[in-house]
PDB file of C-alpha atoms and ligand atoms in Angstrom:
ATOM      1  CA  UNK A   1     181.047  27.405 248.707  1.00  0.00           C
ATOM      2  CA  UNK A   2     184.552  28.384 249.421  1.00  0.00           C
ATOM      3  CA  UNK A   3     187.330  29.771 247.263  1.00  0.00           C
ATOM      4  CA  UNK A   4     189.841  27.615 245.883  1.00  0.00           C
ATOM      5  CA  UNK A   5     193.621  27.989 245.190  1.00  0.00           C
ATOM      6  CA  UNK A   6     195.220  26.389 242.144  1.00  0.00           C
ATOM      7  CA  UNK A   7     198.931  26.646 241.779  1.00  0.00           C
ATOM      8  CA  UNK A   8     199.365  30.767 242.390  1.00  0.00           C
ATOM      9  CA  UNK A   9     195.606  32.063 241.501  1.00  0.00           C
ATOM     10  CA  UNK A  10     192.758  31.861 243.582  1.00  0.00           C
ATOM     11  CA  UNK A  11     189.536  31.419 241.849  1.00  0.00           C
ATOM     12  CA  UNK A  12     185.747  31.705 243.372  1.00  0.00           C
ATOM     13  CA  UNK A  13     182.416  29.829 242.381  1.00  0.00           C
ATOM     14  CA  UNK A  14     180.479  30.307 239.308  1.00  0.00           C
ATOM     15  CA  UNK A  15     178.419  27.805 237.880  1.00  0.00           C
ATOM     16  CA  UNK A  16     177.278  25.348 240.533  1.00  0.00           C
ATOM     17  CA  UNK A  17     176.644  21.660 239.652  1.00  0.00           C
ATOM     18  CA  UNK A  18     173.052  21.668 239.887  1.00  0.00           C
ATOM     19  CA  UNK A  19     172.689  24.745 237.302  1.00  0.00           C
ATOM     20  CA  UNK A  20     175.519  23.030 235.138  1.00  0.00           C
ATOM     21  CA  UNK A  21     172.805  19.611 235.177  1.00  0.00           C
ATOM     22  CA  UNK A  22     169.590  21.668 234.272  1.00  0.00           C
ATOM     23  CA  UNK A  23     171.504  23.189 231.190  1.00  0.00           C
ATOM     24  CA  UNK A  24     172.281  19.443 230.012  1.00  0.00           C
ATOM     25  CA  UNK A  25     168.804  18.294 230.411  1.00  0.00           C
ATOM     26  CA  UNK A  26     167.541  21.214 228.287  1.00  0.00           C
ATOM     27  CA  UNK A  27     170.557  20.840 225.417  1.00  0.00           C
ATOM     28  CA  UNK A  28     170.189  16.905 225.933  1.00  0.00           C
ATOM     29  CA  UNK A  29     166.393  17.479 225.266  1.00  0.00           C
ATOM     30  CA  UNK A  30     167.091  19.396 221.990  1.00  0.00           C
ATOM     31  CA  UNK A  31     169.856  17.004 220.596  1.00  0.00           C
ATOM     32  CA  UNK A  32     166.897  14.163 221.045  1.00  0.00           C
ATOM     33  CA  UNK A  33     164.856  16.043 219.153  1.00  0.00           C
ATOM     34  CA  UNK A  34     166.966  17.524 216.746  1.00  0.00           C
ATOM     35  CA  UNK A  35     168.882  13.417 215.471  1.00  0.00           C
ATOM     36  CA  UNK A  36     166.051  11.144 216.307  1.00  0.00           C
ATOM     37  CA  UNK A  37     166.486   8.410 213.609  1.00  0.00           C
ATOM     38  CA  UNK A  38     170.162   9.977 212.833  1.00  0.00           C
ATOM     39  CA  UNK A  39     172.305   8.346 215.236  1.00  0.00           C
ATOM     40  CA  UNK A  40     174.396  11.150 215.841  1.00  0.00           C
ATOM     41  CA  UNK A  41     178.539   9.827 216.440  1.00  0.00           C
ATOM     42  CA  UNK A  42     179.537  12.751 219.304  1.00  0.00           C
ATOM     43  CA  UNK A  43     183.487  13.380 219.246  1.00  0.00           C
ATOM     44  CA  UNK A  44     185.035  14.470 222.371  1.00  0.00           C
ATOM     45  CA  UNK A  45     188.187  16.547 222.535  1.00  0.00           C
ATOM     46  CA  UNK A  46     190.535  15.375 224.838  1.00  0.00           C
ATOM     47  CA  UNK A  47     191.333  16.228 227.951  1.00  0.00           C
ATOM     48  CA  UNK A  48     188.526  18.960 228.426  1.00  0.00           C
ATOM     49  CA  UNK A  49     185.298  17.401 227.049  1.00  0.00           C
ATOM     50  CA  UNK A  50     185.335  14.226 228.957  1.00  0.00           C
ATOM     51  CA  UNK A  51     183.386  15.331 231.755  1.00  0.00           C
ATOM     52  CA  UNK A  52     180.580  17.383 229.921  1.00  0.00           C
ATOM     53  CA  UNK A  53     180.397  14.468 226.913  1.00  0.00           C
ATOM     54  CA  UNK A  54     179.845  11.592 229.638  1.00  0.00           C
ATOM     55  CA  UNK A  55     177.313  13.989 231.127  1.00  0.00           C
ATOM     56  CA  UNK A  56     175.309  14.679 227.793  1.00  0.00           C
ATOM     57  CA  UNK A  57     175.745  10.992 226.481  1.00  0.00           C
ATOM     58  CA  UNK A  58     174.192   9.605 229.439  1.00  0.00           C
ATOM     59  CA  UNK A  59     171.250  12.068 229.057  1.00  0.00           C
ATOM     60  CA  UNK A  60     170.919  11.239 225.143  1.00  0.00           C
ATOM     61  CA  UNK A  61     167.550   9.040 224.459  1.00  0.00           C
ATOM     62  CA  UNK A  62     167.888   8.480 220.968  1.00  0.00           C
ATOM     63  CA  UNK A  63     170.430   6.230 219.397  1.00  0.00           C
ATOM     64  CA  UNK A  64     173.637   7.525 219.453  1.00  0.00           C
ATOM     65  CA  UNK A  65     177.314   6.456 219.551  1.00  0.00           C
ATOM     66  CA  UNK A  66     180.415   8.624 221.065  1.00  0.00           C
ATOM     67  CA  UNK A  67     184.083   8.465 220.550  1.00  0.00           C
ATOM     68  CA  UNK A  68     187.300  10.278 221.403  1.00  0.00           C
ATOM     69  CA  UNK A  69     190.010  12.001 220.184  1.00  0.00           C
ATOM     70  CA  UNK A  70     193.072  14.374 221.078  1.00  0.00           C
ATOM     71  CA  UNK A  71     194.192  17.133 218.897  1.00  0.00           C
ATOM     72  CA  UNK A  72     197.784  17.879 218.308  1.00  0.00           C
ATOM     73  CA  UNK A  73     198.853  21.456 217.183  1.00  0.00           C
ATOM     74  CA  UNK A  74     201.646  22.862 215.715  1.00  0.00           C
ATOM     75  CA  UNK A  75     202.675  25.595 213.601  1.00  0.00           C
ATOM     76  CA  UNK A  76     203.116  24.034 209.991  1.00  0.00           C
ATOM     77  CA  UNK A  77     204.597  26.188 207.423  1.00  0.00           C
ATOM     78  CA  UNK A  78     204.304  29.727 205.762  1.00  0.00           C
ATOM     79  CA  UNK A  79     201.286  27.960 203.390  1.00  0.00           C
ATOM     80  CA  UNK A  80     199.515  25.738 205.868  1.00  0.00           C
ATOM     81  CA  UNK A  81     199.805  28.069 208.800  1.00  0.00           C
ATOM     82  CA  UNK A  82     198.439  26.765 211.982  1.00  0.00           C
ATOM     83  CA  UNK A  83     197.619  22.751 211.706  1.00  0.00           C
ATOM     84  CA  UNK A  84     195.796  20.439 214.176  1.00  0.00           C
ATOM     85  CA  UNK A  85     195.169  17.169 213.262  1.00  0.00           C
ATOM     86  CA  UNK A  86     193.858  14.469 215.334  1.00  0.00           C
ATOM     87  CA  UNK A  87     195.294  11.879 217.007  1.00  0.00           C
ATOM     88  CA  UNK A  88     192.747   8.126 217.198  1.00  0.00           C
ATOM     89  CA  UNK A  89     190.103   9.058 214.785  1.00  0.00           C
ATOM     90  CA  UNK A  90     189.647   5.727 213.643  1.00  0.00           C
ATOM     91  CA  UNK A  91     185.367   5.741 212.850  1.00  0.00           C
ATOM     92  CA  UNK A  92     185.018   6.281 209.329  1.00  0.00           C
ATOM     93  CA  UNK A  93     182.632   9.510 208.997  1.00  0.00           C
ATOM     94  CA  UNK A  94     181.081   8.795 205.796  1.00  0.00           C
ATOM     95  CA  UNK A  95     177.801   9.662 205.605  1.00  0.00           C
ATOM     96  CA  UNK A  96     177.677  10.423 209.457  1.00  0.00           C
ATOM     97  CA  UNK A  97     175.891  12.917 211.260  1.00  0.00           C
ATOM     98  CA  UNK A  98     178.815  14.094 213.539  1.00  0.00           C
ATOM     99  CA  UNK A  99     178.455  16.409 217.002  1.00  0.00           C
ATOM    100  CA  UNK A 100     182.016  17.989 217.815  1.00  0.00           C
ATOM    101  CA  UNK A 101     182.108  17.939 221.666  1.00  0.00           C
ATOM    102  CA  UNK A 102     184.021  20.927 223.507  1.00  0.00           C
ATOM    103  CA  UNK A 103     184.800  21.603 226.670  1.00  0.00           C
ATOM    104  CA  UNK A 104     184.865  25.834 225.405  1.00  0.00           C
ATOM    105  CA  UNK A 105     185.736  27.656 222.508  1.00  0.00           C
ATOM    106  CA  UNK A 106     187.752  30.066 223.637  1.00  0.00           C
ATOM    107  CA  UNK A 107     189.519  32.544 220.507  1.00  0.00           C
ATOM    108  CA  UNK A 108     188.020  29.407 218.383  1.00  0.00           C
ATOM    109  CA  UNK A 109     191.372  28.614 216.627  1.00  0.00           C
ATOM    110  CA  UNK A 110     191.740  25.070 217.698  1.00  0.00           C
ATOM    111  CA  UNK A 111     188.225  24.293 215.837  1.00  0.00           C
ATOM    112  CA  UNK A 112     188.412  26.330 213.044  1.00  0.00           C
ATOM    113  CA  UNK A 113     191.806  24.730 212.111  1.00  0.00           C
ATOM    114  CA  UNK A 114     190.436  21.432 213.023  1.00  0.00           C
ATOM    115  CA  UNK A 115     187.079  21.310 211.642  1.00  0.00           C
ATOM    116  CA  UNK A 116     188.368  20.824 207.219  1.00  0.00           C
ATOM    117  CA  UNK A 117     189.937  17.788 208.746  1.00  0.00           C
ATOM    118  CA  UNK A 118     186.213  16.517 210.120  1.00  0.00           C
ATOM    119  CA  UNK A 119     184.755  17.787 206.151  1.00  0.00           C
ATOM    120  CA  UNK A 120     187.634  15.888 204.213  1.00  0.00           C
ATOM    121  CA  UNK A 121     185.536  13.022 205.610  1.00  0.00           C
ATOM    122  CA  UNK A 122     182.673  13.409 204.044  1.00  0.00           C
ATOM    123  CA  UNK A 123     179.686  13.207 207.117  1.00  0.00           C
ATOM    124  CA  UNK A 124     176.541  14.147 206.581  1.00  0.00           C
ATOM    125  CA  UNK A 125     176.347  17.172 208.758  1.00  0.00           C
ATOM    126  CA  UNK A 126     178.651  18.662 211.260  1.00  0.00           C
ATOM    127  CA  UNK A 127     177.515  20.620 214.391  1.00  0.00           C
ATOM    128  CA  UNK A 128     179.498  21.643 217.540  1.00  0.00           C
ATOM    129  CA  UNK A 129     178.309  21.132 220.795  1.00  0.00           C
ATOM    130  CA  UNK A 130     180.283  22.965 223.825  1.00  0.00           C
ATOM    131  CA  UNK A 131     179.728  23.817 227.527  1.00  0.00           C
ATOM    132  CA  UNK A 132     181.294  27.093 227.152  1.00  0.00           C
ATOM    133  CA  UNK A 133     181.621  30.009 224.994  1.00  0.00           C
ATOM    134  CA  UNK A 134     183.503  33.255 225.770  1.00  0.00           C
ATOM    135  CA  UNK A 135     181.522  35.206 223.153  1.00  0.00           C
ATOM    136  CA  UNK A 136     183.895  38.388 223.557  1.00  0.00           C
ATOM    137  CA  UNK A 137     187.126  36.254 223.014  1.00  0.00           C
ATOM    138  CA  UNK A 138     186.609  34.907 219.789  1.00  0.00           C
ATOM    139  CA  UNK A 139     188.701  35.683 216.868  1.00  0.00           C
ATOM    140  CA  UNK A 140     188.176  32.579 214.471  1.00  0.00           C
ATOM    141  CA  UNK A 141     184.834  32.219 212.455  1.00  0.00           C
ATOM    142  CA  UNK A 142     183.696  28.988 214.449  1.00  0.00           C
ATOM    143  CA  UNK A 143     179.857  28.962 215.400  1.00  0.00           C
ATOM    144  CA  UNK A 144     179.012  26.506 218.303  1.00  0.00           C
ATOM    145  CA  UNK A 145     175.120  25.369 217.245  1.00  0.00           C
ATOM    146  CA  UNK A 146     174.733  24.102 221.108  1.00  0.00           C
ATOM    147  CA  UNK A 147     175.707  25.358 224.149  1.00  0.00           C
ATOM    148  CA  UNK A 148     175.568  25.194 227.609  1.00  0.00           C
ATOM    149  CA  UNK A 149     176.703  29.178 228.776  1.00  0.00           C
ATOM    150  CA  UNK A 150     178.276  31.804 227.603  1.00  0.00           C
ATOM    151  CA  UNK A 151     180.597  33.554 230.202  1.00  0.00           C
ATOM    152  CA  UNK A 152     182.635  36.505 230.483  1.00  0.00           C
ATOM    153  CA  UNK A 153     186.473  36.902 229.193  1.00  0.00           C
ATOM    154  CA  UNK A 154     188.137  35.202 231.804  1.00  0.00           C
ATOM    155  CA  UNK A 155     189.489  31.928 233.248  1.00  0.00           C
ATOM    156  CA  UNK A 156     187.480  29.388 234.430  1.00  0.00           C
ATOM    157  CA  UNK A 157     188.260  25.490 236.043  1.00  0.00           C
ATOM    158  CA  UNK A 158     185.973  23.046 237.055  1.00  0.00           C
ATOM    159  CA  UNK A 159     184.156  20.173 235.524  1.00  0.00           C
ATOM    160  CA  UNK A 160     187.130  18.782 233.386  1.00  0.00           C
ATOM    161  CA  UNK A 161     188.264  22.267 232.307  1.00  0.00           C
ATOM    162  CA  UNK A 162     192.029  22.705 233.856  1.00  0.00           C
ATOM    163  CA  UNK A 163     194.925  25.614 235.129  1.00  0.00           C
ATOM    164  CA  UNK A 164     197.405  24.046 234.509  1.00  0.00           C
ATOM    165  CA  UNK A 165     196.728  20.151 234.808  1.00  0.00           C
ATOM    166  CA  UNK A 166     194.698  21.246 237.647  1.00  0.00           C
ATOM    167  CA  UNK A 167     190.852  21.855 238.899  1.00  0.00           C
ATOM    168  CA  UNK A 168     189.245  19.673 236.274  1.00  0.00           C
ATOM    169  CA  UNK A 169     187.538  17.152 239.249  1.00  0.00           C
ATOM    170  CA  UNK A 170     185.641  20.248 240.293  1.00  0.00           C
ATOM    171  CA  UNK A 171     181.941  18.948 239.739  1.00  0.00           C
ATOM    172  CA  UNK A 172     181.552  23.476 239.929  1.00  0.00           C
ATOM    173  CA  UNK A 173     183.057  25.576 237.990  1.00  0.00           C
ATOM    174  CA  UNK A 174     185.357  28.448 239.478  1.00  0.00           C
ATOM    175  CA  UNK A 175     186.274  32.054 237.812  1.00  0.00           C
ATOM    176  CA  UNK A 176     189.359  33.800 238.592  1.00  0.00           C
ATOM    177  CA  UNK A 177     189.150  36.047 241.029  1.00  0.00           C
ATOM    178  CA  UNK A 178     190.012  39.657 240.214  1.00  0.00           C
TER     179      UNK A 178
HETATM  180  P1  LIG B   1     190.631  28.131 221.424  1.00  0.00           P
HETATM  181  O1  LIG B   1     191.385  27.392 220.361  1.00  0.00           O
HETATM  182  O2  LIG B   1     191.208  29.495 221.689  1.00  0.00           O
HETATM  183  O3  LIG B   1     189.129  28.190 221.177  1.00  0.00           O
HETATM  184  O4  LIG B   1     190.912  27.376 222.791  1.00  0.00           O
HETATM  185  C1  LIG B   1     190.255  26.267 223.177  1.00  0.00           C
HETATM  186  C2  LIG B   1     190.997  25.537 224.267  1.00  0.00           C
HETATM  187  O5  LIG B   1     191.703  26.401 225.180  1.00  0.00           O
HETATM  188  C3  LIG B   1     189.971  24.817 225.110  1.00  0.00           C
HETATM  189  O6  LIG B   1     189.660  23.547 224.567  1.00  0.00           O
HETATM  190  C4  LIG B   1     190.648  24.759 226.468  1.00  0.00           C
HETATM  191  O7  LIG B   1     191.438  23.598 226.559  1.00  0.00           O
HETATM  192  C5  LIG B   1     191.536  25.981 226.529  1.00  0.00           C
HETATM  193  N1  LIG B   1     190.873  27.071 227.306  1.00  0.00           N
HETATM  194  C6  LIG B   1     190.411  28.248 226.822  1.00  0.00           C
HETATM  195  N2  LIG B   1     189.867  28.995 227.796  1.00  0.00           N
HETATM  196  C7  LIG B   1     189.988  28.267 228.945  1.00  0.00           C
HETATM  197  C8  LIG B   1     189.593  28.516 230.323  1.00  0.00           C
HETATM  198  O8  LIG B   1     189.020  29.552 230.700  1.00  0.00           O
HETATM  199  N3  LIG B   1     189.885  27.525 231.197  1.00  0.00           N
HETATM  200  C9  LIG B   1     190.508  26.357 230.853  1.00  0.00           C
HETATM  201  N4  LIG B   1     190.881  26.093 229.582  1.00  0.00           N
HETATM  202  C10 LIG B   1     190.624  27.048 228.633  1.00  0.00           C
END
């Protein structure tokens, strides 16, 4: 496979497609086992997630339902710090055994200022289920309970992940190249 340029950065292959497939078989396999007779409601984050949640969805074999939503950030004030709330939550959580889908958490500081919104709601449990971590970026206390790799410090595109606006129809993914 051959380099690619996005905007002013090259970036090389990294994960091909048929590694990134085993790796949701095996987490598809444990979420079966882990919510049979729970049906789990998975919540995509828009834009990232959208690839990786169709991906794992379609593997699921239990019942299960999926929806949705975009986060919106800003800086709130002195008291509130750093809000996200989210935009087209409309399932009531109640009671709900909810999977937080991610396309990576990164410093974790969208998630940890997201996730109090998700408990305010009252669901039964709460996990977080990404296809990346950067284990030596993070900065927030955010714990993903399922995921697919855990790469190096740097920037990667591919498979809905973006520079940009760019690279996410990659079915690889691509690092930067140093
Ligand atoms: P966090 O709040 O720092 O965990 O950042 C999470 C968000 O930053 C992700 O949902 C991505 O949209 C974006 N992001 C972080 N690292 C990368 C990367 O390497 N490539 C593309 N997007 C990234």
């Amino acid at each position: 496979m051959a380099d690619v340029l996005i905007h002013d950065k090259v970036f090389t292959p990294f994960i091909s497609r048929e590694i990134i497939r085993q790796r949701i078989l095996s987490l598809a396999g444990k979420i079966n086992h882990d919510y049979a007779g729970k049906n789990p409601l998975m919540i995509g984050i828009l834009n990232g997630s959208f690839i990786f949640a169709a991906d794992l969805f379609r593997e699921l074999a239990i019942e299960s339902e999926i929806s949705f939503i975009k986060l919106a950030s800003y800086k709130g004030t002195s008291t509130t710090g750093h809000v996200v709330t989210a935009i087209g939550m409309e399932e009531n959580l109640h009671g709900r055994h909810i999977i937080i889908v991610e396309d990576i958490v990164d410093t974790g500081k969208t998630l940890s200022a997201f996730l109090p919104e998700i408990h305010q709601r009252q669901p039964a449990s709460v996990k977080i289920a990404t296809f990346l971590t950067k284990p030596d970026a993070l900065k927030f206390d955010v714990k993903a309970d399922y995921c697919c790799f855990e790469i190096e410090n740097k920037f990667v595109v591919g498979y809905g992940l973006d520079y940009d606006g760019l690279g996410r129809n990659f079915p690889d993914l691509y690092i930067l190249k140093s």
